[in-house]
Every structure is written in C-alpha cells, then in structure tokens.
Amino acid sequence: MQTELHNKWQQVIARDARQDGRFVFAVRTTGVYCRPSCPSRRPRRDSVEFFPTPSEAERAGYRACLRCKPTEVSAQAQFVARARQILDNAEGSVTLQQLSKQVRLSPFHLQRLFKRATGLSPREYQSARRMQNVKHGLRKGDDVTTALYDAGFGSSSRLYEKAPQQLGMTPGEYKRGGAGAKITFAIAPSPLGRLLVAATERGLCAVRFGENARDLEHDLRSEFHAAELHRDEAAMKRYVDPLLAVIRGERTTIDLPLDVRATAFQMKVWEKLREIPAGETRSYSQIAREVGDPSAVRAVARACASNPVALAVPCHRVISVSGDLAGYRWGIERKKKLLEREAATV
Ligand SMILES: [Zn+2]
C-alpha cells in the first residue's frame, strides 16, 4: 500500500499524462483536486490525498481544478484506465474479447487505444506485470513457487516456458546470482581496449570494454557470483571474432543470440536499437516514439545505459537530439570511435 501511494506521488511529480483517469490528487491546503498531469505547481507531499475518481474527491469536499479540469479527462483515457484497472485486479489472465466486453469498446479499438497509451497490448501488459510481480517476489525472498502463485501464474510450468525469453535465465538462477548457469567467457585485446565476451549455453550475456583483464574478470565474477564460470578463448571464438570485426569496421551487423535479463520495456528498446543500421544514429526521443511512448525519453536513456551487451545491442548509435554524443556505458571516447568508424565504412 505504501508503495502504491509512493508510485502515485511519483506520477504526480512527473505529471504523467498516462495516469489521467486512473486517479486524482487533492490538495488539503487549497481544497482543489487535479488530474495527475495538471501543469500547476506541486504541493507538499503531506498535504496531498488521492482518490480513485473525481466524484469521490468531491464527496470528500474538494472542488475540481479550473486549470486541468479533471472531470473532463478524455473518454479514450477513461477506456484505457478502466481496462488497466480490470487487468491489474484480475486473478487470472483476461482475453482481449473479455476485456472488450467489460469496457464496452470493440476489441480492435481497445487494442489500439491501449497500445497507444501504454506502449503494450493488453496481453503484453498482463505478461509484463506478472513478470514484474515475480521478480519483485523473488527479491523479497519468496521461494519461486510462492512468487509464481502470488503473481497469478496458475502453474509454474507456464512461467518456466516464458522465462528463458524474458528473464534470460530461469527464475531460480535469477535469484541467486546466476546459480546453475554455465557461463563461458573470453577476454581479447581490441582497438578499443580489452573486450570481455561472456555467454551461457543460450547466448551472449555480457559484452564489455575495460582497461585490464583482471578488473573485467573480477566484475563478471561478482555479478554472476553463483554461476559456474569458465574462461575459454577457443570456445568463445565464434562470438569474439564477429565482435572484433565490427570494432575494426570490417562488418556492420551482428546476429548473435542473446541471453540477457530484461524487463519488457528494456527488451523493446534493445530490439529497436538492433534495427538501427550501421552508419546511422537515432536520438533518445526517436526511440521513445518508436516504442510507442514518446514521453519515456529518460527511460529509454536508462535502458541504453543498462545494456549488458555492447555492440550486439548497438546502444552507441543513440545520441541526443542536439547531435551531442551523450553518454556511453563504456566511455564516450569509445562511442566516438565506433561511430566514426561506422560512418567511414558504410
Ligand atoms: Zn489542476
């Protein structure tokens, strides 16, 4: 409950228009209530209370803000808000047909509105939410089975079917620093410094640059502290060679399988990054638009910064709108050189 209030407050501070229609916030000192996106100056946290609907705020004695007119939240936003409420409170999964009946909107329109507002289809939304709940449960220390049931997965096999794709590892491994996973890695010299490449049996899980092999290996071992790690240059050649060829500008694309942990949002961003051709760049806001959430520019930047596999997910091809290189997890100099080389090769 505390976290829910905290989330609402964060959404109010962010003036998150996607929350309009989901709740209103009321200010005790002024007696006025607003929609989350109201442009007015934010009050102190302790003078704010939240209501699910305008009428409940009015019953408590508040009046509607004249600036943001919370009672006039668009009908579209109300459909989406209603759909999210149903999905958030559903015990099991809800089909598009069922949802469309409950909010009284055709499946086609509902799907389109929902996707525009949240960036996900109702089905993806449910799946992402359940994943989030499982991860949350696991971090709190619940055992895997409890977390699964709490998150609304009827049987554990359903999550295990999904897990390799979405979490990159099975949930048990996720909990314990990669326990049970076999990770092979190699460290090679490259024109941009030492390159560490690591993979599970399913695909690449880490591609990183560094100044020296010892630090790179140390960081890898502490992140996957419970995994079985082997250094094997020969076994990793099939991954290392194409990556080195990209750094040298001898090839422009990499099509290697990935095995990375990611939220649904990160996964969407990384997939978009993989579509940027070598020699081209995109801005963070372009990517935000492409994943269907133009206001998520910061979240896109965070997803780029948290990319675990350099080059394989070419986060170096995202720069700021002004043309400024912005940041790079492995140093701005490396980003600059990579982009120069790609521009010269294509
Ligand atoms: Zn207002």
Short mmCIF file of C-alpha atoms in Angstrom, two decimals, residues 15-19 84 114-120 265 268-269 272 283-302:
data_model
loop_
_atom_site.label_atom_id
_atom_site.label_comp_id
_atom_site.label_asym_id
_atom_site.label_seq_id
_atom_site.Cartn_x
_atom_site.Cartn_y
_atom_site.Cartn_z
CA ARG A 15 2.95 14.98 -14.48
CA ASP A 16 2.40 11.61 -16.08
CA ALA A 17 -0.49 12.06 -18.51
CA ARG A 18 -0.86 8.30 -18.87
CA GLN A 19 -2.28 8.24 -15.35
CA ARG A 84 -5.90 -1.29 -16.81
CA PHE A 114 -4.42 0.63 -25.10
CA LYS A 115 -1.26 0.21 -27.09
CA ARG A 116 -1.01 3.92 -27.82
CA ALA A 117 -1.42 4.81 -24.16
CA THR A 118 0.81 2.17 -22.57
CA GLY A 119 3.10 1.03 -25.37
CA LEU A 120 1.91 -2.55 -24.85
CA PHE A 265 10.45 -2.27 -21.72
CA LYS A 268 11.57 -3.40 -26.61
CA VAL A 269 14.18 -0.64 -26.58
CA LYS A 272 14.71 -1.12 -31.67
CA SER A 283 18.01 10.21 -30.77
CA TYR A 284 16.64 9.01 -27.45
CA SER A 285 13.31 10.67 -28.21
CA GLN A 286 13.09 8.98 -31.62
CA ILE A 287 13.49 5.61 -29.94
CA ALA A 288 10.89 6.59 -27.33
CA ARG A 289 8.44 7.33 -30.13
CA GLU A 290 9.28 4.09 -31.88
CA VAL A 291 8.50 2.02 -28.81
CA GLY A 292 5.16 3.85 -28.62
CA ASP A 293 5.85 6.00 -25.58
CA PRO A 294 7.09 9.47 -26.61
CA SER A 295 7.29 10.68 -23.01
CA ALA A 296 9.65 7.88 -21.98
CA VAL A 297 12.86 9.59 -23.14
CA ARG A 298 14.61 9.18 -19.79
CA ALA A 299 13.53 5.57 -19.51
CA VAL A 300 14.99 4.96 -22.98
CA ALA A 301 18.26 6.57 -21.90
CA ARG A 302 18.33 4.32 -18.84
#
